[in-house]
Every structure is written in C-alpha cells, then in structure tokens.
PDB file of C-alpha atoms in Angstrom:
ATOM      1  CA  MET A 912      46.113  -1.958  58.915  1.00 51.00           C
ATOM      2  CA  PRO A 913      47.012  -5.297  57.250  1.00 53.00           C
ATOM      3  CA  PRO A 914      50.053  -7.018  57.969  1.00 56.00           C
ATOM      4  CA  ALA A 915      53.087  -6.313  55.203  1.00 54.00           C
ATOM      5  CA  GLY A 916      52.295  -8.617  52.367  1.00 52.00           C
ATOM      6  CA  ARG A 917      48.680  -9.141  52.895  1.00 54.00           C
ATOM      7  CA  LEU A 918      45.885  -7.898  51.127  1.00 50.00           C
ATOM      8  CA  SER A 919      43.264  -5.876  52.516  1.00 52.00           C
ATOM      9  CA  PRO A 920      39.397  -7.767  52.561  1.00 53.00           C
ATOM     10  CA  CYS A 921      38.501  -4.741  50.165  1.00 51.00           C
ATOM     11  CA  SER A 922      41.367  -5.852  48.188  1.00 49.00           C
ATOM     12  CA  ARG A 923      40.647  -9.391  47.883  1.00 51.00           C
ATOM     13  CA  ARG A 924      37.474  -8.755  46.397  1.00 54.00           C
ATOM     14  CA  ILE A 925      39.175  -7.363  43.124  1.00 53.00           C
ATOM     15  CA  GLN A 926      39.615  -9.982  40.568  1.00 55.00           C
ATOM     16  CA  ILE A 927      41.554  -9.861  37.545  1.00 58.00           C
ATOM     17  CA  VAL A 928      40.097 -11.511  34.485  1.00 56.00           C
ATOM     18  CA  ASN A 929      41.944 -13.883  32.696  1.00 61.00           C
ATOM     19  CA  PRO A 930      42.390 -12.156  28.875  1.00 62.00           C
ATOM     20  CA  MET A 931      42.128 -15.986  27.812  1.00 60.00           C
ATOM     21  CA  GLN A 932      38.668 -15.943  29.392  1.00 61.00           C
ATOM     22  CA  LEU A 933      37.357 -12.850  27.627  1.00 58.00           C
ATOM     23  CA  GLN A 934      38.454 -14.374  24.118  1.00 62.00           C
ATOM     24  CA  THR A 935      36.518 -17.315  25.133  1.00 70.00           C
ATOM     25  CA  VAL A 936      33.421 -15.090  25.410  1.00 67.00           C
ATOM     26  CA  ILE A 937      34.042 -12.389  22.760  1.00 76.00           C
ATOM     27  CA  PHE A 938      35.544 -14.474  19.945  1.00 70.00           C
ATOM     28  CA  PRO A 939      32.285 -16.449  19.530  1.00 73.00           C
ATOM     29  CA  ALA A 940      30.143 -13.648  19.814  1.00 74.00           C
ATOM     30  CA  LEU A 941      31.769 -11.837  16.955  1.00 76.00           C
ATOM     31  CA  LEU A 942      31.835 -15.303  14.837  1.00 73.00           C
ATOM     32  CA  PHE A 943      28.372 -15.364  15.851  1.00 73.00           C
ATOM     33  CA  GLY A 944      27.514 -11.836  14.365  1.00 74.00           C
ATOM     34  CA  LEU A 945      29.516 -12.162  11.755  1.00 77.00           C
ATOM     35  CA  ILE A 946      27.473 -15.397  10.521  1.00 78.00           C
ATOM     36  CA  LEU A 947      24.295 -13.430  11.377  1.00 76.00           C
ATOM     37  CA  ILE A 948      24.778 -10.489   8.922  1.00 76.00           C
ATOM     38  CA  VAL A 949      25.938 -12.983   6.192  1.00 75.00           C
ATOM     39  CA  TRP A 950      23.469 -14.626   6.498  1.00 70.00           C
ATOM     40  CA  LEU A 951      20.597 -11.231   6.452  1.00 71.00           C
ATOM     41  CA  VAL A 952      22.164 -10.145   3.659  1.00 75.00           C
ATOM     42  CA  ARG A 953      21.942 -13.213   1.514  1.00 81.00           C
ATOM     43  CA  TYR A 954      18.469 -13.784   2.918  1.00 75.00           C
ATOM     44  CA  TYR A 955      17.908 -10.302   1.567  1.00 74.00           C
ATOM     45  CA  GLN A 956      19.218 -10.608  -1.301  1.00 78.00           C
ATOM     46  CA  GLN A 957      17.484 -13.484  -2.095  1.00 84.00           C
ATOM     47  CA  SER A 958      14.115 -12.132  -1.046  1.00 80.00           C
ATOM     48  CA  TYR A 959      14.487  -8.864  -3.626  1.00 84.00           C
ATOM     49  CA  GLN A 960      15.275 -11.196  -6.450  1.00 89.00           C
ATOM     50  CA  GLU A 961      12.324 -13.203  -5.573  1.00 91.00           C
ATOM     51  CA  LYS A 962      10.201 -10.016  -5.491  1.00 90.00           C
ATOM     52  CA  ILE A 963      11.664  -8.574  -8.625  1.00 91.00           C
ATOM     53  CA  SER A 964      11.362 -11.768 -10.977  1.00 94.00           C
ATOM     54  CA  SER A 965       7.799 -12.124  -9.349  1.00 94.00           C
ATOM     55  CA  LEU A 966       6.529  -8.202 -10.114  1.00 95.00           C
ATOM     56  CA  LEU A 967       7.850  -8.897 -13.825  1.00 96.00           C
ATOM     57  CA  ALA A 968       6.796 -12.473 -14.207  1.00 97.00           C
ATOM     58  CA  GLY A 969       2.881 -11.174 -12.735  1.00 96.00           C
ATOM     59  CA  SER A 970       2.141  -7.774 -15.511  1.00 97.00           C
ATOM     60  CA  ARG A 971       2.911  -7.006 -18.956  1.00 98.00           C
ATOM     61  CA  VAL A 972       3.363  -3.461 -20.258  1.00 98.00           C
ATOM     62  CA  TYR A 973       0.561  -2.334 -22.375  1.00 98.00           C
ATOM     63  CA  GLU A 974       1.755   0.312 -25.358  1.00 98.00           C
ATOM     64  CA  THR A 975      -1.236   3.522 -25.119  1.00 98.00           C
ATOM     65  CA  LYS A 976      -1.508   6.489 -27.118  1.00 98.00           C
ATOM     66  CA  LEU A 977      -0.547   8.513 -24.228  1.00 98.00           C
ATOM     67  CA  GLY A 978       2.367   6.132 -22.940  1.00 98.00           C
ATOM     68  CA  PRO A 979       3.127   2.991 -21.474  1.00 98.00           C
ATOM     69  CA  VAL A 980       1.024   1.094 -18.655  1.00 98.00           C
ATOM     70  CA  GLU A 981       1.782  -1.529 -16.628  1.00 98.00           C
ATOM     71  CA  ALA A 982      -1.071  -4.045 -15.747  1.00 98.00           C
ATOM     72  CA  ALA A 983      -2.362  -7.184 -14.763  1.00 98.00           C
ATOM     73  CA  ILE A 984      -5.814  -8.711 -15.711  1.00 98.00           C
ATOM     74  CA  LEU A 985      -7.576 -11.016 -13.332  1.00 97.00           C
ATOM     75  CA  GLY A 986     -10.525 -13.124 -13.859  1.00 96.00           C
ATOM     76  CA  GLU A 987     -13.560 -12.858 -16.895  1.00 96.00           C
ATOM     77  CA  GLY A 988     -16.724 -10.936 -16.742  1.00 97.00           C
ATOM     78  CA  PRO A 989     -17.941  -7.021 -16.531  1.00 98.00           C
ATOM     79  CA  PRO A 990     -14.543  -5.000 -16.265  1.00 98.00           C
ATOM     80  CA  ILE A 991     -13.158  -3.109 -12.913  1.00 98.00           C
ATOM     81  CA  ILE A 992     -10.383  -1.117 -13.054  1.00 98.00           C
ATOM     82  CA  VAL A 993      -8.373  -0.648  -9.741  1.00 98.00           C
ATOM     83  CA  LEU A 994      -6.569   2.288  -9.043  1.00 98.00           C
ATOM     84  CA  HIS A 995      -4.067   1.823  -5.939  1.00 97.00           C
ATOM     85  CA  GLY A 996      -3.278   4.184  -3.143  1.00 95.00           C
ATOM     86  CA  ALA A 997       0.347   5.469  -2.695  1.00 93.00           C
ATOM     87  CA  GLY A 998       3.161   3.424  -2.504  1.00 89.00           C
ATOM     88  CA  GLY A 999       1.865   0.677  -4.294  1.00 91.00           C
ATOM     89  CA  GLY A1000       1.645  -0.536  -7.793  1.00 96.00           C
ATOM     90  CA  TYR A1001      -0.374  -3.345  -9.460  1.00 97.00           C
ATOM     91  CA  ASP A1002       0.476  -5.671  -7.151  1.00 96.00           C
ATOM     92  CA  ARG A1003      -1.444  -3.573  -4.698  1.00 95.00           C
ATOM     93  CA  GLY A1004      -4.495  -3.991  -6.397  1.00 95.00           C
ATOM     94  CA  GLN A1005      -4.166  -7.302  -6.975  1.00 96.00           C
ATOM     95  CA  VAL A1006      -4.803  -7.830  -3.049  1.00 95.00           C
ATOM     96  CA  TYR A1007      -8.309  -5.867  -3.467  1.00 95.00           C
ATOM     97  CA  ALA A1008      -9.366  -8.251  -6.451  1.00 95.00           C
ATOM     98  CA  HIS A1009     -11.797 -11.049  -6.462  1.00 93.00           C
ATOM     99  CA  PRO A1010     -12.010 -12.568  -9.558  1.00 93.00           C
ATOM    100  CA  ASP A1011     -13.709 -15.796  -8.098  1.00 92.00           C
ATOM    101  CA  LEU A1012     -17.015 -13.334  -8.157  1.00 91.00           C
ATOM    102  CA  GLY A1013     -17.573 -13.072 -11.859  1.00 95.00           C
ATOM    103  CA  TYR A1014     -15.863  -9.943 -12.722  1.00 97.00           C
ATOM    104  CA  GLN A1015     -12.798  -9.119 -14.489  1.00 98.00           C
ATOM    105  CA  TYR A1016      -9.930  -7.081 -12.462  1.00 98.00           C
ATOM    106  CA  ILE A1017      -7.605  -4.741 -14.516  1.00 98.00           C
ATOM    107  CA  VAL A1018      -5.309  -3.940 -11.778  1.00 98.00           C
ATOM    108  CA  LEU A1019      -2.750  -1.182 -12.715  1.00 98.00           C
ATOM    109  CA  SER A1020       0.462   0.685 -11.797  1.00 98.00           C
ATOM    110  CA  ARG A1021      -0.479   4.325 -11.665  1.00 98.00           C
ATOM    111  CA  PRO A1022       2.434   6.432 -13.233  1.00 98.00           C
ATOM    112  CA  GLY A1023       5.434   6.704 -11.178  1.00 98.00           C
ATOM    113  CA  TYR A1024       4.962   2.922 -10.067  1.00 97.00           C
ATOM    114  CA  LEU A1025       6.778   0.262 -11.025  1.00 97.00           C
ATOM    115  CA  ARG A1026       7.152   0.110 -14.719  1.00 98.00           C
ATOM    116  CA  THR A1027       4.716   2.855 -15.355  1.00 98.00           C
ATOM    117  CA  PRO A1028       6.515   5.838 -16.051  1.00 98.00           C
ATOM    118  CA  LEU A1029       5.628   9.299 -14.620  1.00 98.00           C
ATOM    119  CA  THR A1030       5.806  10.754 -17.648  1.00 98.00           C
ATOM    120  CA  SER A1031       2.332   8.673 -18.812  1.00 98.00           C
ATOM    121  CA  GLY A1032       0.400  11.206 -16.517  1.00 98.00           C
ATOM    122  CA  LYS A1033       1.195  13.135 -13.447  1.00 97.00           C
ATOM    123  CA  THR A1034      -1.902  14.707 -12.268  1.00 96.00           C
ATOM    124  CA  PRO A1035      -5.450  12.950 -11.376  1.00 96.00           C
ATOM    125  CA  CYS A1036      -6.696  14.543 -14.604  1.00 96.00           C
ATOM    126  CA  GLN A1037      -3.599  12.827 -16.727  1.00 98.00           C
ATOM    127  CA  GLN A1038      -4.058   9.622 -15.110  1.00 98.00           C
ATOM    128  CA  ALA A1039      -7.955   9.812 -16.070  1.00 98.00           C
ATOM    129  CA  ASP A1040      -6.785   9.891 -19.668  1.00 98.00           C
ATOM    130  CA  LEU A1041      -4.312   7.274 -19.164  1.00 98.00           C
ATOM    131  CA  VAL A1042      -6.921   4.646 -18.159  1.00 98.00           C
ATOM    132  CA  ALA A1043      -9.132   5.667 -20.957  1.00 98.00           C
ATOM    133  CA  ALA A1044      -6.279   5.090 -23.519  1.00 98.00           C
ATOM    134  CA  LEU A1045      -5.725   1.765 -21.333  1.00 98.00           C
ATOM    135  CA  MET A1046      -9.617   1.023 -21.947  1.00 98.00           C
ATOM    136  CA  ASP A1047      -8.803   1.814 -25.584  1.00 98.00           C
ATOM    137  CA  ALA A1048      -5.750  -0.623 -25.962  1.00 98.00           C
ATOM    138  CA  LEU A1049      -7.456  -3.459 -24.127  1.00 98.00           C
ATOM    139  CA  LYS A1050     -10.811  -2.823 -26.461  1.00 98.00           C
ATOM    140  CA  ILE A1051     -12.782  -1.841 -23.239  1.00 98.00           C
ATOM    141  CA  LYS A1052     -15.691   0.123 -23.690  1.00 98.00           C
ATOM    142  CA  LYS A1053     -16.941   0.483 -20.230  1.00 98.00           C
ATOM    143  CA  ALA A1054     -15.725  -0.342 -17.014  1.00 98.00           C
ATOM    144  CA  PHE A1055     -16.511   0.083 -13.256  1.00 98.00           C
ATOM    145  CA  ILE A1056     -13.748   2.465 -11.832  1.00 98.00           C
ATOM    146  CA  MET A1057     -12.588   1.765  -8.417  1.00 98.00           C
ATOM    147  CA  GLY A1058     -10.362   4.209  -6.581  1.00 98.00           C
ATOM    148  CA  VAL A1059      -8.721   3.147  -3.253  1.00 98.00           C
ATOM    149  CA  SER A1060      -6.623   6.061  -1.007  1.00 96.00           C
ATOM    150  CA  ALA A1061      -4.912   8.275  -3.294  1.00 95.00           C
ATOM    151  CA  GLY A1062      -6.174   6.358  -6.143  1.00 97.00           C
ATOM    152  CA  GLY A1063      -9.582   8.261  -5.482  1.00 97.00           C
ATOM    153  CA  PRO A1064      -8.684  11.654  -7.116  1.00 96.00           C
ATOM    154  CA  THR A1065      -8.196   9.953 -10.599  1.00 97.00           C
ATOM    155  CA  ALA A1066     -11.082   7.541 -10.308  1.00 98.00           C
ATOM    156  CA  ILE A1067     -13.072  10.869  -9.634  1.00 98.00           C
ATOM    157  CA  GLU A1068     -11.564  12.425 -12.735  1.00 97.00           C
ATOM    158  CA  PHE A1069     -12.494   9.636 -14.543  1.00 98.00           C
ATOM    159  CA  SER A1070     -16.098   9.485 -13.623  1.00 98.00           C
ATOM    160  CA  LEU A1071     -16.359  13.468 -14.410  1.00 97.00           C
ATOM    161  CA  LYS A1072     -14.562  13.240 -18.116  1.00 97.00           C
ATOM    162  CA  PHE A1073     -15.790   9.906 -19.206  1.00 98.00           C
ATOM    163  CA  PRO A1074     -19.101   9.636 -17.740  1.00 98.00           C
ATOM    164  CA  GLU A1075     -20.352   7.139 -20.610  1.00 98.00           C
ATOM    165  CA  ARG A1076     -17.470   4.801 -20.016  1.00 98.00           C
ATOM    166  CA  CYS A1077     -17.708   4.455 -16.594  1.00 98.00           C
ATOM    167  CA  MET A1078     -20.563   1.778 -15.233  1.00 98.00           C
ATOM    168  CA  GLY A1079     -20.046   2.700 -11.691  1.00 98.00           C
ATOM    169  CA  LEU A1080     -17.575   4.864  -9.345  1.00 98.00           C
ATOM    170  CA  ILE A1081     -15.949   2.737  -6.327  1.00 98.00           C
ATOM    171  CA  LEU A1082     -14.538   4.928  -3.658  1.00 98.00           C
ATOM    172  CA  SER A1083     -12.727   3.376  -1.016  1.00 98.00           C
ATOM    173  CA  SER A1084     -11.023   4.895   2.002  1.00 97.00           C
ATOM    174  CA  ALA A1085     -10.332   7.468  -0.789  1.00 97.00           C
ATOM    175  CA  VAL A1086      -9.185  11.204  -1.124  1.00 96.00           C
ATOM    176  CA  ASN A1087     -11.374  13.365  -2.541  1.00 94.00           C
ATOM    177  CA  GLN A1088     -10.293  16.890  -0.910  1.00 91.00           C
ATOM    178  CA  PRO A1089      -6.322  17.929   0.255  1.00 88.00           C
ATOM    179  CA  ILE A1090      -4.962  16.406   3.272  1.00 83.00           C
ATOM    180  CA  PRO A1091      -4.109  18.315   6.265  1.00 77.00           C
ATOM    181  CA  ALA A1092      -0.692  19.805   5.998  1.00 69.00           C
ATOM    182  CA  TYR A1093       0.225  18.021   9.432  1.00 61.00           C
ATOM    183  CA  LYS A1094       0.012  14.510   8.254  1.00 64.00           C
ATOM    184  CA  PHE A1095       2.828  15.222   5.813  1.00 58.00           C
ATOM    185  CA  PHE A1096       5.356  15.646   8.738  1.00 57.00           C
ATOM    186  CA  ALA A1097       5.593  11.653   8.893  1.00 59.00           C
ATOM    187  CA  TYR A1098       6.333  11.870   5.254  1.00 57.00           C
ATOM    188  CA  ALA A1099       8.770  14.706   5.426  1.00 56.00           C
ATOM    189  CA  ILE A1100      11.065  12.432   7.592  1.00 56.00           C
ATOM    190  CA  GLY A1101      10.020   9.267   6.265  1.00 57.00           C
ATOM    191  CA  LYS A1102      11.076   9.941   2.747  1.00 58.00           C
ATOM    192  CA  TYR A1103      14.710   9.837   3.488  1.00 55.00           C
ATOM    193  CA  ILE A1104      14.438   6.434   4.847  1.00 55.00           C
ATOM    194  CA  ILE A1105      11.460   5.254   2.689  1.00 56.00           C
ATOM    195  CA  PRO A1106      13.859   5.019  -0.467  1.00 55.00           C
ATOM    196  CA  SER A1107      16.334   2.276   1.588  1.00 59.00           C
ATOM    197  CA  THR A1108      15.029  -1.008   0.129  1.00 59.00           C
ATOM    198  CA  PHE A1109      17.013  -2.754   2.910  1.00 59.00           C
ATOM    199  CA  ILE A1110      15.594  -1.012   5.952  1.00 63.00           C
ATOM    200  CA  THR A1111      11.823  -1.242   4.746  1.00 63.00           C
ATOM    201  CA  TRP A1112      12.790  -4.821   3.821  1.00 59.00           C
ATOM    202  CA  LEU A1113      13.540  -5.137   7.880  1.00 63.00           C
ATOM    203  CA  PHE A1114      10.619  -3.178   8.377  1.00 62.00           C
ATOM    204  CA  LEU A1115       8.017  -5.420   6.841  1.00 62.00           C
ATOM    205  CA  ASN A1116       9.289  -8.455   7.922  1.00 58.00           C
ATOM    206  CA  ARG A1117       8.689  -7.809  11.232  1.00 49.00           C
ATOM    207  CA  GLY A1118       5.079  -7.215  10.604  1.00 51.00           C
ATOM    208  CA  GLY A1119       5.399  -3.487  11.079  1.00 51.00           C
ATOM    209  CA  LEU A1120       2.062  -2.551   9.824  1.00 54.00           C
ATOM    210  CA  PHE A1121       0.426  -4.575  12.887  1.00 54.00           C
ATOM    211  CA  ALA A1122       2.756  -2.567  15.177  1.00 51.00           C
ATOM    212  CA  ILE A1123       1.714   0.559  14.337  1.00 50.00           C
ATOM    213  CA  ARG A1124      -2.169  -0.387  13.837  1.00 60.00           C
ATOM    214  CA  PRO A1125      -2.607  -2.833  17.072  1.00 62.00           C
ATOM    215  CA  ASN A1126      -6.536  -2.312  16.545  1.00 67.00           C
ATOM    216  CA  LEU A1127      -5.852  -3.907  12.966  1.00 74.00           C
ATOM    217  CA  ALA A1128      -4.108  -6.465  14.534  1.00 72.00           C
ATOM    218  CA  PHE A1129      -6.874  -7.130  17.149  1.00 75.00           C
ATOM    219  CA  GLN A1130      -9.791  -7.100  14.631  1.00 80.00           C
ATOM    220  CA  LEU A1131      -7.586  -9.610  12.315  1.00 82.00           C
ATOM    221  CA  PHE A1132      -6.958 -12.062  15.590  1.00 80.00           C
ATOM    222  CA  GLY A1133      -7.579 -15.548  14.530  1.00 85.00           C
ATOM    223  CA  LYS A1134      -8.513 -14.628  10.752  1.00 88.00           C
ATOM    224  CA  PRO A1135      -5.472 -16.246   8.869  1.00 87.00           C
ATOM    225  CA  GLU A1136      -6.852 -15.233   5.260  1.00 90.00           C
ATOM    226  CA  LYS A1137      -7.154 -11.537   6.431  1.00 89.00           C
ATOM    227  CA  GLN A1138      -3.850 -11.395   7.764  1.00 85.00           C
ATOM    228  CA  LYS A1139      -2.551 -12.878   4.465  1.00 87.00           C
ATOM    229  CA  GLN A1140      -4.099 -10.427   2.741  1.00 89.00           C
ATOM    230  CA  ILE A1141      -2.647  -7.638   5.086  1.00 85.00           C
ATOM    231  CA  LYS A1142       0.777  -8.711   4.594  1.00 84.00           C
ATOM    232  CA  ASN A1143       0.261  -9.122   0.583  1.00 86.00           C
ATOM    233  CA  LEU A1144      -0.782  -5.153   0.912  1.00 86.00           C
ATOM    234  CA  VAL A1145       2.350  -4.327   3.325  1.00 82.00           C
ATOM    235  CA  ALA A1146       4.276  -6.314   0.920  1.00 84.00           C
ATOM    236  CA  SER A1147       3.319  -4.203  -2.119  1.00 88.00           C
ATOM    237  CA  LEU A1148       5.410  -1.234  -0.771  1.00 84.00           C
ATOM    238  CA  TRP A1149       8.638  -3.094  -1.498  1.00 84.00           C
ATOM    239  CA  PRO A1150      10.726  -2.712  -3.128  1.00 89.00           C
ATOM    240  CA  PRO A1151      10.323   1.072  -2.840  1.00 87.00           C
ATOM    241  CA  ARG A1152      12.846   2.595  -5.208  1.00 88.00           C
ATOM    242  CA  PRO A1153      10.551   1.562  -8.152  1.00 93.00           C
ATOM    243  CA  ARG A1154       7.468   2.972  -6.714  1.00 93.00           C
ATOM    244  CA  PHE A1155       9.152   6.503  -5.003  1.00 90.00           C
ATOM    245  CA  ALA A1156       8.511   8.499  -8.321  1.00 94.00           C
ATOM    246  CA  GLY A1157       4.806   7.728  -7.851  1.00 96.00           C
ATOM    247  CA  LEU A1158       4.876   8.082  -4.096  1.00 92.00           C
ATOM    248  CA  GLU A1159       6.471  11.694  -4.403  1.00 91.00           C
ATOM    249  CA  ASN A1160       3.737  12.579  -7.308  1.00 95.00           C
ATOM    250  CA  ASP A1161       1.032  11.323  -5.131  1.00 94.00           C
ATOM    251  CA  MET A1162       2.119  13.504  -2.455  1.00 90.00           C
ATOM    252  CA  GLU A1163       2.422  16.675  -4.178  1.00 89.00           C
ATOM    253  CA  ASN A1164      -1.237  15.748  -5.770  1.00 91.00           C
ATOM    254  CA  ILE A1165      -3.052  14.893  -2.643  1.00 88.00           C
ATOM    255  CA  LYS A1166      -1.582  18.328  -0.774  1.00 83.00           C
ATOM    256  CA  ASP A1167      -3.394  21.095  -2.211  1.00 72.00           C
ATOM    257  CA  GLN A1168      -4.559  20.189  -6.243  1.00 69.00           C
ATOM    258  CA  LEU A1169      -7.573  18.787  -5.229  1.00 82.00           C
ATOM    259  CA  ASN A1170     -10.859  20.698  -6.155  1.00 81.00           C
ATOM    260  CA  TYR A1171     -13.559  18.634  -7.162  1.00 87.00           C
ATOM    261  CA  SER A1172     -17.421  19.612  -7.682  1.00 89.00           C
ATOM    262  CA  LEU A1173     -18.474  16.153  -6.161  1.00 96.00           C
ATOM    263  CA  ALA A1174     -22.263  17.126  -6.975  1.00 97.00           C
ATOM    264  CA  GLU A1175     -21.626  16.968 -11.067  1.00 97.00           C
ATOM    265  CA  ILE A1176     -20.882  13.299 -10.683  1.00 98.00           C
ATOM    266  CA  ASP A1177     -24.008  11.524 -12.074  1.00 96.00           C
ATOM    267  CA  ARG A1178     -22.410   7.798 -12.571  1.00 98.00           C
ATOM    268  CA  PRO A1179     -23.950   5.018  -9.726  1.00 98.00           C
ATOM    269  CA  THR A1180     -21.409   5.894  -6.791  1.00 98.00           C
ATOM    270  CA  LEU A1181     -20.607   3.109  -3.838  1.00 98.00           C
ATOM    271  CA  VAL A1182     -18.209   5.052  -1.008  1.00 98.00           C
ATOM    272  CA  ILE A1183     -16.691   2.818   1.880  1.00 98.00           C
ATOM    273  CA  HIS A1184     -14.689   4.216   4.363  1.00 98.00           C
ATOM    274  CA  GLY A1185     -13.961   3.391   8.154  1.00 97.00           C
ATOM    275  CA  THR A1186     -14.720   5.543  11.444  1.00 97.00           C
ATOM    276  CA  SER A1187     -11.238   4.833  12.353  1.00 95.00           C
ATOM    277  CA  ASP A1188      -9.459   5.626   9.357  1.00 95.00           C
ATOM    278  CA  ALA A1189      -6.193   7.535  10.731  1.00 90.00           C
ATOM    279  CA  VAL A1190      -4.870   8.069   6.867  1.00 91.00           C
ATOM    280  CA  ILE A1191      -7.612   9.148   5.061  1.00 94.00           C
ATOM    281  CA  SER A1192     -10.475  10.956   7.443  1.00 95.00           C
ATOM    282  CA  HIS A1193     -13.749   9.205   7.523  1.00 97.00           C
ATOM    283  CA  ARG A1194     -14.961  12.819   7.071  1.00 96.00           C
ATOM    284  CA  GLN A1195     -13.650  12.592   3.547  1.00 96.00           C
ATOM    285  CA  GLY A1196     -15.878   9.439   2.746  1.00 97.00           C
ATOM    286  CA  VAL A1197     -18.987  11.457   4.801  1.00 98.00           C
ATOM    287  CA  ARG A1198     -18.470  14.504   2.165  1.00 96.00           C
ATOM    288  CA  ALA A1199     -18.593  12.360  -0.944  1.00 97.00           C
ATOM    289  CA  ALA A1200     -21.632   9.911   0.411  1.00 98.00           C
ATOM    290  CA  ASP A1201     -23.416  13.597   0.934  1.00 97.00           C
ATOM    291  CA  GLN A1202     -22.388  15.560  -2.150  1.00 97.00           C
ATOM    292  CA  ILE A1203     -22.446  12.888  -4.926  1.00 98.00           C
ATOM    293  CA  PRO A1204     -25.968  12.777  -5.934  1.00 98.00           C
ATOM    294  CA  GLY A1205     -27.530   9.173  -5.058  1.00 97.00           C
ATOM    295  CA  ALA A1206     -24.527   7.632  -3.245  1.00 98.00           C
ATOM    296  CA  GLU A1207     -24.432   4.503  -1.235  1.00 98.00           C
ATOM    297  CA  PHE A1208     -22.516   4.677   1.643  1.00 98.00           C
ATOM    298  CA  ILE A1209     -20.595   1.794   3.739  1.00 98.00           C
ATOM    299  CA  SER A1210     -19.629   3.780   6.746  1.00 98.00           C
ATOM    300  CA  VAL A1211     -17.421   0.740   8.458  1.00 97.00           C
ATOM    301  CA  LYS A1212     -17.833   1.058  12.588  1.00 96.00           C
ATOM    302  CA  GLY A1213     -14.086   1.020  13.553  1.00 94.00           C
ATOM    303  CA  GLY A1214     -13.008   0.366  10.327  1.00 94.00           C
ATOM    304  CA  THR A1215      -9.335   1.428   9.872  1.00 93.00           C
ATOM    305  CA  HIS A1216      -7.800   2.324   6.286  1.00 94.00           C
ATOM    306  CA  PHE A1217      -7.600  -1.355   5.705  1.00 92.00           C
ATOM    307  CA  CYS A1218     -11.486  -2.008   6.111  1.00 95.00           C
ATOM    308  CA  LEU A1219     -11.787  -3.236   2.286  1.00 95.00           C
ATOM    309  CA  ILE A1220     -10.081  -6.366   3.928  1.00 94.00           C
ATOM    310  CA  SER A1221     -10.706  -6.453   7.557  1.00 94.00           C
ATOM    311  CA  HIS A1222     -14.445  -6.046   7.271  1.00 95.00           C
ATOM    312  CA  SER A1223     -14.854  -7.761   3.966  1.00 95.00           C
ATOM    313  CA  GLU A1224     -17.762  -9.806   5.436  1.00 96.00           C
ATOM    314  CA  ILE A1225     -19.731  -6.485   5.500  1.00 96.00           C
ATOM    315  CA  ILE A1226     -18.638  -4.810   2.647  1.00 97.00           C
ATOM    316  CA  GLN A1227     -18.563  -7.890   0.050  1.00 96.00           C
ATOM    317  CA  PRO A1228     -21.973  -8.210  -0.321  1.00 97.00           C
ATOM    318  CA  VAL A1229     -22.988  -4.554  -0.624  1.00 98.00           C
ATOM    319  CA  LEU A1230     -20.273  -4.391  -3.537  1.00 98.00           C
ATOM    320  CA  LEU A1231     -21.257  -7.328  -5.081  1.00 97.00           C
ATOM    321  CA  ASP A1232     -24.707  -6.079  -5.132  1.00 98.00           C
ATOM    322  CA  PHE A1233     -23.878  -2.582  -6.212  1.00 98.00           C
ATOM    323  CA  LEU A1234     -21.969  -4.143  -9.407  1.00 98.00           C
ATOM    324  CA  ASP A1235     -24.847  -6.627 -10.207  1.00 97.00           C
ATOM    325  CA  ARG A1236     -27.452  -3.970 -10.175  1.00 97.00           C
ATOM    326  CA  HIS A1237     -25.032  -1.384 -12.204  1.00 98.00           C
ATOM    327  CA  THR A1238     -23.750  -3.783 -15.105  1.00 96.00           C
ATOM    328  CA  SER A1239     -24.818  -2.464 -18.366  1.00 82.00           C
TER     329      SER A1239
END
C-alpha cells in the first residue's frame, strides 16, 4: 500500500479533463455544424427556386377539349410524341429528345405530373384520348408515339384507338402487362419518403442512382455526355411533390389494370429493352416483340432500364432508320 498522501500507480493514469479544454473542442465543432446546416439549407432553397423557375420557363400549358396539358416542343420535322415514365414530367421526356436528327419532339407531362392535372386523364385509355386532343390543339394529324417505361400503356392505347393518327409505335423499356406484386414493396415504403423534397434532393445530389445501379455506373465510365444525360434524367424526379399524384396513379394503373391484346396493334412498332432491366423485366419487351405483328426488336445485352441512354450508339441508328422508313 502506498504511503499516505501518494497516489497509487493506477491512480496516476486517471487524468481529469479541464473544462476549458472541452470548450475549445466542442464549441468550434458546434459552430462548424451550425454553419454547415445554414449553408445546406440556403443551397437547398436556391436549388429549389432555380428548378421551379427552370420548369416554368421550359414549357407551356396547352388547353385541349379534355383539359390542360403541359408540353415542350423541340426541333422541326415529323412529330414524335414522348410519353415519359413514372416519377417524371416533360423534363424527363426531354432527356430522350434528339431534335438535331430532323424530327420534332413533343414532350408532355402526363396527367398528375407538374402542370398537367390528374383530372385531364387518369387511365391509360383516357391519357391516349388526351394525347389525341393535344394533337388537335397543335393541329397535328399524325405522329410517332414513343412510350418509355410507365408511359408504355398510354402509347399502346393510342396505337389501338387512333391507328390512323399513329405513324409508328416505339416502346422503350415499356410496361405492357401488370408488374409483379413484390416490386411494389419498395414503393410501399418509399412513398412515405418520396414526397420529402429535402430528402430526395439530398439523395439525388449524391449520385444516388449510380450507387444503387453500379452496373450502370460501369457502363457510363469515361462517357461524360451520357453521365450528364442520366443525371438530367434523375433530376427529373425532383421536386417530387408536383409529380406525386401522377406517380401514385401510375402505380395503380400498372398494378392490375393492363389487359392488352397486343396482336391487334397494326402500326409499325419498334421495341427496345435491356436484358438487365431490373425495373421492367426484359420479358415484357420479349412479349411485346413476339405478339405485335411485324414488330422490330432491339434486345440490348446487359442494358438496364436506362439503355436508351447508356447504349445509344447501338439504339440510335436503328431508331433513326425506323423513323425514316415510316414517316408519312
């Protein structure tokens, strides 16, 4: 036992932290955290205002006999009407537009997205009627109809209801039959997060799509122009609130309300689908190509749901040839 008044060896190892030392560490950390939060909030607010201003400036709302439709028109030439997928808007359709190829792209916001109200048409059949009404308003007699992902059902409905106005049907990674129930599990959870403008902004600004689709990141490595297109596509999910009504409606439509007789389509058809599409199974593309009479099929080996961009060097020449052959 150590003499009285002396600390044992174990006691000597115990050091009492000076409160002043704690303050010199904690206070700067708190101050830095506060500055970071303030900067992040201001950056977010600025991003939101810039995006809203951009969306308003990039399109106009057309009045039709069935209700208002938001659309942007790009380029000159034979018209191609682009029907975007779930979660998008006219800005999603712009990602697929190539007006430099000599065609006019009419990219619209389907009902429930941005400035096209859901009342303009809830079902794919009603949305096909709305497309025809928009063509009337624009004085367009015939057009190519391009349905991407969840825009596929509306494109199919249009080709069936208005064959005389459809120069050709293009289905890219498109839905043509109900989606398996298990794929709605993620949406059932995500729908409580998706409406949060701030959380989705954080995710999208950190390259979230590339994080959950590493094969896509690999395919686009060293291809800055394609990376920019994918980032623009991802950006078309934001802000989510003015798109959420359309997203919910799409989820209902593709769950169990699709029952098409694809064999009745008698318009020239081009089907595009990636073999590694984890969103809409490649089997749906095979089904459409098999059942639509005379359909041409681009089966993109290794292509994801975004093969229209990632494998454009394969797809664009075939697509352009298809358009040129069927322009009338």
